[in-house]
Coordinates of C-alpha atoms and ligand atoms in Angstrom, one line a residue:
X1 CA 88.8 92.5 35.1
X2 CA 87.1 93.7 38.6
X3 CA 90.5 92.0 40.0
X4 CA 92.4 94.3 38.1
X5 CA 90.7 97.0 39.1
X6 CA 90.2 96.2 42.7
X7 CA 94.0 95.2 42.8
X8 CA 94.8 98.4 41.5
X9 CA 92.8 100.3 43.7
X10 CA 94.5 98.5 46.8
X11 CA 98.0 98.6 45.7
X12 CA 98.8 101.4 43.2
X13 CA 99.0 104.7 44.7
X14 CA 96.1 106.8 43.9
X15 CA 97.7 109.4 41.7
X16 CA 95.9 108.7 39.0
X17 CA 92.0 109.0 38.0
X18 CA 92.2 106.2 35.2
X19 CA 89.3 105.4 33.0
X20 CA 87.2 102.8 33.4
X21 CA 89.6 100.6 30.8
X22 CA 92.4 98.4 30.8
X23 CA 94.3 98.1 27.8
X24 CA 96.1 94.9 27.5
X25 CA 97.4 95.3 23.8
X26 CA 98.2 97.1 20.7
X27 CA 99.3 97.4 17.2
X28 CA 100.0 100.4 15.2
X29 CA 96.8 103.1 16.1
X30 CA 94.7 100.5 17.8
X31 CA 94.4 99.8 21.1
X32 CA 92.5 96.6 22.7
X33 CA 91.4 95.8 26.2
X34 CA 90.5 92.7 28.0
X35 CA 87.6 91.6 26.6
X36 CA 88.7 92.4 23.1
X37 CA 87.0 95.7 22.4
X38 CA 89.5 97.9 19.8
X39 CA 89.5 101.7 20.0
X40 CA 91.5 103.8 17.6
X41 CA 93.9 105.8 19.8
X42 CA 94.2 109.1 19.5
X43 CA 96.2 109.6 22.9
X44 CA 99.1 107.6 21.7
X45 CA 100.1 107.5 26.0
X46 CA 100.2 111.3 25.7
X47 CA 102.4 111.5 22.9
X48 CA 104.8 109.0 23.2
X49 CA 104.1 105.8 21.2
X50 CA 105.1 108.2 18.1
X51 CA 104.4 105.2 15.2
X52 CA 101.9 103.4 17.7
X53 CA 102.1 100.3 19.4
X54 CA 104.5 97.9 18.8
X55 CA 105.9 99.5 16.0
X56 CA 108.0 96.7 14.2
X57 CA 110.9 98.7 13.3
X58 CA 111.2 100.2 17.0
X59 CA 110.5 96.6 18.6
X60 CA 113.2 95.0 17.0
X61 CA 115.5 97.4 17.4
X62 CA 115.0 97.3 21.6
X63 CA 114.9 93.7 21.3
X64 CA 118.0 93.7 19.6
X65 CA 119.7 96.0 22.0
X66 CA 117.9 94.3 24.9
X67 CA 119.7 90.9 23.9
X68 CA 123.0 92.3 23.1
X69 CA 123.3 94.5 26.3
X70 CA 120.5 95.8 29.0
X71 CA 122.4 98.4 30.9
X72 CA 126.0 99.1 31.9
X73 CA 126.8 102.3 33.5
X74 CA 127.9 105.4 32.6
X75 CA 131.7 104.7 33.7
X76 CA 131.4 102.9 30.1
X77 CA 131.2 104.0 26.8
X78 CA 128.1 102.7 25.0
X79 CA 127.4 103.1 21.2
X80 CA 123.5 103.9 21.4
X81 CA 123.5 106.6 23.0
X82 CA 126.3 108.1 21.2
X83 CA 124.2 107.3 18.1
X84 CA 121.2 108.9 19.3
X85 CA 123.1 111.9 20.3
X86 CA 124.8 112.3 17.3
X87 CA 121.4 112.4 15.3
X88 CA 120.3 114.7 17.5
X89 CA 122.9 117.6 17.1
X90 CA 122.7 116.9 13.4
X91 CA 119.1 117.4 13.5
X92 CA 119.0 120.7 15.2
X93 CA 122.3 122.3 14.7
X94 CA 123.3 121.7 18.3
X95 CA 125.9 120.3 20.2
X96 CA 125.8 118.3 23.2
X97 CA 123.3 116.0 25.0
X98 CA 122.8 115.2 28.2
X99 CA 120.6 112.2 28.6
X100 CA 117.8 111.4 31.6
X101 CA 115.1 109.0 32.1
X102 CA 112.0 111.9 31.9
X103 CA 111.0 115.3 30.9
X104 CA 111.4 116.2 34.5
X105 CA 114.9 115.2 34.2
X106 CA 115.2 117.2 31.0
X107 CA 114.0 120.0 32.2
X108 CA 116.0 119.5 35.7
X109 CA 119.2 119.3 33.8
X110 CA 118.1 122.8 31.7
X111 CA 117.7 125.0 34.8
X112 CA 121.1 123.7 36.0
X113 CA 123.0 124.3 32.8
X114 CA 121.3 128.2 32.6
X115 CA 122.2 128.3 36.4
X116 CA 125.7 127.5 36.1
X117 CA 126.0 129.0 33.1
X118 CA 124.7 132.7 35.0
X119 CA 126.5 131.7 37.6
X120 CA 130.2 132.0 35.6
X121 CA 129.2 134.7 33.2
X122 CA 127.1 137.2 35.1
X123 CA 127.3 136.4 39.0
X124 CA 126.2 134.1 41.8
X125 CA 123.1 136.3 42.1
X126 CA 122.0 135.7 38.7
X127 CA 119.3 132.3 39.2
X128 CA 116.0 133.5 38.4
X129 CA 114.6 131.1 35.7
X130 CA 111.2 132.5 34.2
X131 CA 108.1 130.6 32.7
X132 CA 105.1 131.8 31.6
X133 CA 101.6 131.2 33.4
X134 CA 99.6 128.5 32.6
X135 CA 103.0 126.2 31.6
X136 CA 103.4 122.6 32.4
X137 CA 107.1 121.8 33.1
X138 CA 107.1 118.4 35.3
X139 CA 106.5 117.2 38.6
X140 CA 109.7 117.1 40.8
X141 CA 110.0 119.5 43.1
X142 CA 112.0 121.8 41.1
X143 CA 110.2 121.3 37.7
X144 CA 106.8 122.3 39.9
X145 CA 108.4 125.1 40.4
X146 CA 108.5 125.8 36.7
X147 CA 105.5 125.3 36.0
X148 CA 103.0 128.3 36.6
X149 CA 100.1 126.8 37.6
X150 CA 99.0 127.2 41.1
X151 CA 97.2 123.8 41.1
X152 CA 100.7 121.9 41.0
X153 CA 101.7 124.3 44.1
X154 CA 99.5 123.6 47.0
X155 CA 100.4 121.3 49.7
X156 CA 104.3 121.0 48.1
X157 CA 105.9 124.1 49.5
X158 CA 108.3 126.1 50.2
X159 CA 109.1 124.7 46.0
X160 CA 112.7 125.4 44.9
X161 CA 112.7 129.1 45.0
X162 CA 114.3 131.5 42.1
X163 CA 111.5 131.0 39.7
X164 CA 108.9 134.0 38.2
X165 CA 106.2 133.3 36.2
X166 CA 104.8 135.8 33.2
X167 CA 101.6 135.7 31.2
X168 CA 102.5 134.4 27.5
X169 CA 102.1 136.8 24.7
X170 CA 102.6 139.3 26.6
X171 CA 106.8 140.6 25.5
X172 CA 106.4 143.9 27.6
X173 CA 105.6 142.2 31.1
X174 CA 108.4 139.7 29.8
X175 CA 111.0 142.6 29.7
X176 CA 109.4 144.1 33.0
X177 CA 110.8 140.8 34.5
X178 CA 113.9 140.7 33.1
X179 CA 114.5 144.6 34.1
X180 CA 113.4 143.6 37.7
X181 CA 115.1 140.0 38.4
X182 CA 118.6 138.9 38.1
X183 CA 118.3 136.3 35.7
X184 CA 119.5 133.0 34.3
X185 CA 117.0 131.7 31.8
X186 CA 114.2 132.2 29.9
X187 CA 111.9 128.3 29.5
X188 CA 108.8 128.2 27.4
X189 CA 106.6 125.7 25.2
X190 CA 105.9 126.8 21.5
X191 CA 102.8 125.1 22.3
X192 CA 101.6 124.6 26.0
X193 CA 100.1 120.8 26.1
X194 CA 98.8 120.5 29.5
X195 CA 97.7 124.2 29.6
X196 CA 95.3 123.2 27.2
X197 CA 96.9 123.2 23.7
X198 CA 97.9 126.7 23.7
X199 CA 100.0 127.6 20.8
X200 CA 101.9 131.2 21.6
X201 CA 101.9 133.9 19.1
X202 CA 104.9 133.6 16.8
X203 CA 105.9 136.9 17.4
X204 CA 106.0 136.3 21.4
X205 CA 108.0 133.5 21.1
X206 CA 110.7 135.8 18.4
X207 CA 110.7 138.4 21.0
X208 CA 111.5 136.0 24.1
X209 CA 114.4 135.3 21.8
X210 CA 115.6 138.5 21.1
X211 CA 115.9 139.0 24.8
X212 CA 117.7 136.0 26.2
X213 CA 120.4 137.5 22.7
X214 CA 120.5 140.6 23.6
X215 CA 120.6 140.0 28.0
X216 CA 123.0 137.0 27.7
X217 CA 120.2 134.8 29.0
X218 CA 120.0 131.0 28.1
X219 CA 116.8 130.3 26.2
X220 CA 115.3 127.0 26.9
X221 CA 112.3 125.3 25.0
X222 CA 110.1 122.7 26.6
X223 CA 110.1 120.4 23.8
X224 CA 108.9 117.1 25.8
X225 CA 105.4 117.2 24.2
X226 CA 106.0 119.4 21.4
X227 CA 109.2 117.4 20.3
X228 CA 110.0 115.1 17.5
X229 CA 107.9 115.5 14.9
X230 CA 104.9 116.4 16.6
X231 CA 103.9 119.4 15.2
X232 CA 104.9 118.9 11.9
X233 CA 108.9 119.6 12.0
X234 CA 111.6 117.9 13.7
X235 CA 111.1 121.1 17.2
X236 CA 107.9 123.3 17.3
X237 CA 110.9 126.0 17.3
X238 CA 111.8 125.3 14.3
X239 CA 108.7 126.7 13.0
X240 CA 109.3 130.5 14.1
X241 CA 112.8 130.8 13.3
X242 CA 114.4 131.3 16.7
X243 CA 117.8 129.7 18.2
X244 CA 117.0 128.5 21.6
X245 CA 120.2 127.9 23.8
X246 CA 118.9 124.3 25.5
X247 CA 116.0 122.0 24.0
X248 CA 114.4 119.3 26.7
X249 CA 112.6 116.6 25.2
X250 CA 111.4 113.0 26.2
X251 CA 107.9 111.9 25.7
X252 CA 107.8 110.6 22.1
X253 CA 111.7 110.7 22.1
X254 CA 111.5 106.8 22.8
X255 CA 108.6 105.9 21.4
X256 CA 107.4 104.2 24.4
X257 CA 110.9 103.1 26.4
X258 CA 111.9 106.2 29.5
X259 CA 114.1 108.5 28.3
X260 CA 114.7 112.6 28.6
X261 CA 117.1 114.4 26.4
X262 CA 118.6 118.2 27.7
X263 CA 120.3 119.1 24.1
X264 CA 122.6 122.4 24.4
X265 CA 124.2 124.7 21.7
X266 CA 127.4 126.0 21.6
X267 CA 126.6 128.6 24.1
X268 CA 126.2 126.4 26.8
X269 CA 127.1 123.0 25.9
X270 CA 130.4 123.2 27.7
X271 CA 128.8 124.5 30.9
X272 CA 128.5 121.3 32.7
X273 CA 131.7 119.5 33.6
X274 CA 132.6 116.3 35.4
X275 CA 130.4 115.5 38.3
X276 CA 128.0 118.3 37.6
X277 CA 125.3 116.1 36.7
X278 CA 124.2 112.4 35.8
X279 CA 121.9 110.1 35.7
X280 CA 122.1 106.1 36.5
X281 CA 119.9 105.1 33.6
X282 CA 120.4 108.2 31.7
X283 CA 120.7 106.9 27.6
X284 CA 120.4 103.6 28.9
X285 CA 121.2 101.1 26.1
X286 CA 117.8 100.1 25.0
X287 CA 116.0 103.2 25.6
X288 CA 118.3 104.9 23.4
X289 CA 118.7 102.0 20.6
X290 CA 114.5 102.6 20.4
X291 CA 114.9 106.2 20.3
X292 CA 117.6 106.1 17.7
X293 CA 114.6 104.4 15.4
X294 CA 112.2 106.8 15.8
X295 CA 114.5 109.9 15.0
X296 CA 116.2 108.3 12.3
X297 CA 112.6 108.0 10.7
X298 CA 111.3 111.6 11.6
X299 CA 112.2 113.3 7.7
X300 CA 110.6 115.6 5.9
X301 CA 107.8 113.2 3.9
X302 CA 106.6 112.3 7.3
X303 CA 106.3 116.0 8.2
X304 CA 104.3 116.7 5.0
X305 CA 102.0 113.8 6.0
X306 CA 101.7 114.9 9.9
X307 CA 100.8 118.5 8.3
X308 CA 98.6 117.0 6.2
X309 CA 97.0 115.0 8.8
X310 CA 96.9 118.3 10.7
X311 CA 95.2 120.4 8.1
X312 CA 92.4 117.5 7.5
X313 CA 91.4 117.7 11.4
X314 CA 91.8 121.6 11.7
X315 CA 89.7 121.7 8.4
X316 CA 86.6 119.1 9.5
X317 CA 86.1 120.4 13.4
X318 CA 86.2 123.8 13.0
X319 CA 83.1 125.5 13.5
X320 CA 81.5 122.2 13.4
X321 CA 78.4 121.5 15.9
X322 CA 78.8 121.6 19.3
X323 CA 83.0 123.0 18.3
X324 CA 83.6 126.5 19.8
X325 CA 87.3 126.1 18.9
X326 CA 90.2 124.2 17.7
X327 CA 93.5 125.1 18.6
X328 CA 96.8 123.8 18.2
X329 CA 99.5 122.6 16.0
X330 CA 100.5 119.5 13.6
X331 CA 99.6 116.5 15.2
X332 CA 99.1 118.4 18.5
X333 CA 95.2 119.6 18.8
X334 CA 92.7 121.0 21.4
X335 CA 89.0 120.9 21.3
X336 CA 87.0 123.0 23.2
X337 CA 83.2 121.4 22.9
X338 CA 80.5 123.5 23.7
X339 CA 77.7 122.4 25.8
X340 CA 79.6 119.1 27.0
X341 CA 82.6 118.9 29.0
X342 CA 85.7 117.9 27.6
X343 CA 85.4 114.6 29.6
X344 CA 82.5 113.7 28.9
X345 CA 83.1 114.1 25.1
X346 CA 86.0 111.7 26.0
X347 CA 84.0 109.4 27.6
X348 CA 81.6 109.3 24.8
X349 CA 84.5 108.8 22.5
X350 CA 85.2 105.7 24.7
X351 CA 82.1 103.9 23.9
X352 CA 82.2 104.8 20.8
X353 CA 86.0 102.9 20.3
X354 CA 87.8 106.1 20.2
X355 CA 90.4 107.2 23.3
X356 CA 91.1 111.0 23.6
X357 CA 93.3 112.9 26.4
X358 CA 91.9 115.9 28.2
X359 CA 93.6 119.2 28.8
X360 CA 92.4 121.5 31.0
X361 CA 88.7 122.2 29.1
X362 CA 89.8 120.8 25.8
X363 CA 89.2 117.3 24.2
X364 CA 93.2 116.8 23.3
X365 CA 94.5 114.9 20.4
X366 CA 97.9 113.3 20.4
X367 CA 98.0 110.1 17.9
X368 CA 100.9 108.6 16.1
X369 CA 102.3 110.6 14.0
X370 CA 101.5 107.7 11.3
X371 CA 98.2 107.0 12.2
X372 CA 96.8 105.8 8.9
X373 CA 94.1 107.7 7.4
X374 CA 91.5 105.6 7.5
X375 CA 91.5 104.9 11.6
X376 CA 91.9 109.2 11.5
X377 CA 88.9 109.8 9.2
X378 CA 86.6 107.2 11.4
X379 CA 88.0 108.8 15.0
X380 CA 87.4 112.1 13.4
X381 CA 84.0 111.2 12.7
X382 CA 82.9 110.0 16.0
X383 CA 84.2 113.1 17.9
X384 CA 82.5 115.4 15.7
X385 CA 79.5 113.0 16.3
X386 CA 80.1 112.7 20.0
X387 CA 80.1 117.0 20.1
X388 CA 77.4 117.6 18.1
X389 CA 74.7 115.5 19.4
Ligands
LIG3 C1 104.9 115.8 30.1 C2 105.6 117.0 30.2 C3 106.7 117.2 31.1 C4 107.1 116.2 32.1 O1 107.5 115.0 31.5 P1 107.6 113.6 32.4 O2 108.3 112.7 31.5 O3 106.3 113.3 32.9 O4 108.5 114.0 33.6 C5 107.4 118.4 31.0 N1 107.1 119.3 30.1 C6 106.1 119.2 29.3 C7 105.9 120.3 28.3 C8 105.3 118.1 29.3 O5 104.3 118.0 28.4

């Protein structure tokens, strides 16, 4: 173990503060390290393992794929990602989709469509993409630029330029930006995960749509974290009753395999054309064959449970002991503790055999959206535990 962690140390670059764990396996909600210990895992790798580790279904399906055909390139038609695009349209009403290996990429591949598509309809000029504060949108250069925290900024600039950022919730500085830039698109997450589990006002995120409609702006929604099935319905837009022009999603898309999916409507789907865009890997075979398992399995019975699920941790940890607040939505929960940190309630959780995610001063809860009951009830249990003591 100390090898692993020396080697690591040495070799790996140091981007990453990791716990003091290694996890070497993993079934369903249950992860297990080197020497053994189990821990239920309410992380599920920050939302991506979407029925858990090694989910039978999904395996076989990529091990299928990955013994019929790896890879080819996009000069080729392939049948997996057609499938997985096709079930995508059909599952939001939308029309084309552009696949990547990220959310980055997804979210790259959404400023350039609402670019373009400004660039054709409304002028050259017209390039500004607005986010709101506090957002997380990726860490390319570009999707930095997105994302309206100063934290991501320092030390990486001059970022691309043409982006504005706007408090959330707030619809009349939104309009003051849109009366004082020229511009292309409007990006926002129903429910801002890294931010700290932020879910906007229902009425903000109406109003953000009303004016991309009525300014002929392209609407994107940040769906990497928020996306398939995690909150409870196929989109967290789908909740408020808006249209977005351009969905990005990737993090539980492939339930554990790379892959980033820019979905467009009608509006925009014809925007790119050859040569705009691609992506070597983009809806490589097997990522997309693993994918196409975990959407065709996100239906309405497993929404009821994920709400279900939802209700049951919203209903024990707020205003318990040493809980200031829970925030959040579906399978998709903050924490704030008071009188601990959120890390060291996670920490505590770790010894305890349960693995939580951080986000900003929260205690953040991502499992698998099938995480049986039973491994729910008992991780429940030990962070209410772990705050109240
Ligand atoms: C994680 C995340 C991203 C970036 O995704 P990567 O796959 O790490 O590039 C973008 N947007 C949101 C909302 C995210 O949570």
């Amino acid at each position: 173990m100390t090898d692993l962690f020396v080697n690591d140390k040495t070799y790996i670059a140091n981007t990453y503060s990791r716990f003091d764990i290694a996890i070497s396996s993993g079934k369903g909600s249950v992860a297990e390290d080197y020497d053994g210990k189990e821990y239920i895992d309410m992380g599920s790798g920050i939302g991506v393992t979407s029925f858990g580790y090694c989910d039978e279904e999904w395996a076989e399906a990529v091990t299928k794929q990955i013994n019929t055909l790896q890879h080819t390139s996009n000069l080729y038609y392939t049948s997996p990602c057609v499938n997985l695009a096709k079930l995508l349209c059909e599952k939001t009403g939308m029309d084309k989709v552009f696949f990547g290996n990220s959310g980055a990429e997804a979210n790259e591949c959404a400023i350039k469509v609402a670019r373009k598509y400004a660039c054709e309809n409304k002028g050259e000029d017209y390039y500004t993409i607005v986010t709101l504060d506090n957002s997380f949108h990726g860490r390319t250069l570009t999707t930095l630029a997105a994302t309206g925290q100063d934290k991501y900024h320092e030390n990486f600039q001059p970022l691309t330029a043409g982006f504005v950022h706007t408090p959330a919730n707030d619809i009349e500085a939104l309009k003051e930006v849109v009366r004082n830039n020229k511009v292309a698109g409007i990006m926002i997450e129903c429910v801002q995960g890294e931010g700290g589990v932020n879910a906007l006002d229902g009425d903000f995120i109406r109003g953000v749509d009303d004016i991309c409609k009525e300014n002929d702006i392209v609407f994107i929604v940040d769906e990497v974290q928020t996306g398939n099935g995690r909150t409870g319905k196929m989109y967290s837009y789908m909740h408020f009753g808006v249209s977005p022009d351009v969905v990005t999603t990737a993090k539980g898309l492939g339930g554990g395999l790379p892959i980033g999916a820019c979905i467009m409507a009608s509006k925009v789907s014809h925007v790119l054309g050859y040569g705009d865009h691609g992506s070597t890997y983009g809806g490589n075979p097997v990522a997309s064959a693993g994918a196409v398992s975990i959407i065709s399995r996100l239906d309405d019975e497993l929404f009821g449970e994920v709400t279900a699920k939802s209700k049951y941790v919203f209903d024990e940890l707020t205003g318990a002991k040493g809980i200031s607040s829970v925030s959040g939505l579906g399978l998709m929960i903050g924490i704030l503790p008071e009188g601990k940190t959120a890390s060291q309630v996670v920490s505590e959780c770790m010894k305890k055999g349960v693995l939580c995610l951080t986000a900003k001063d929260k205690v953040r809860l991502l499992p698998a959206l099938n995480i049986p009951w039973e491994c729910l009830k008992k991780a429940v249990a030990v962070i209410k535990e772990v705050c109240g003591e």
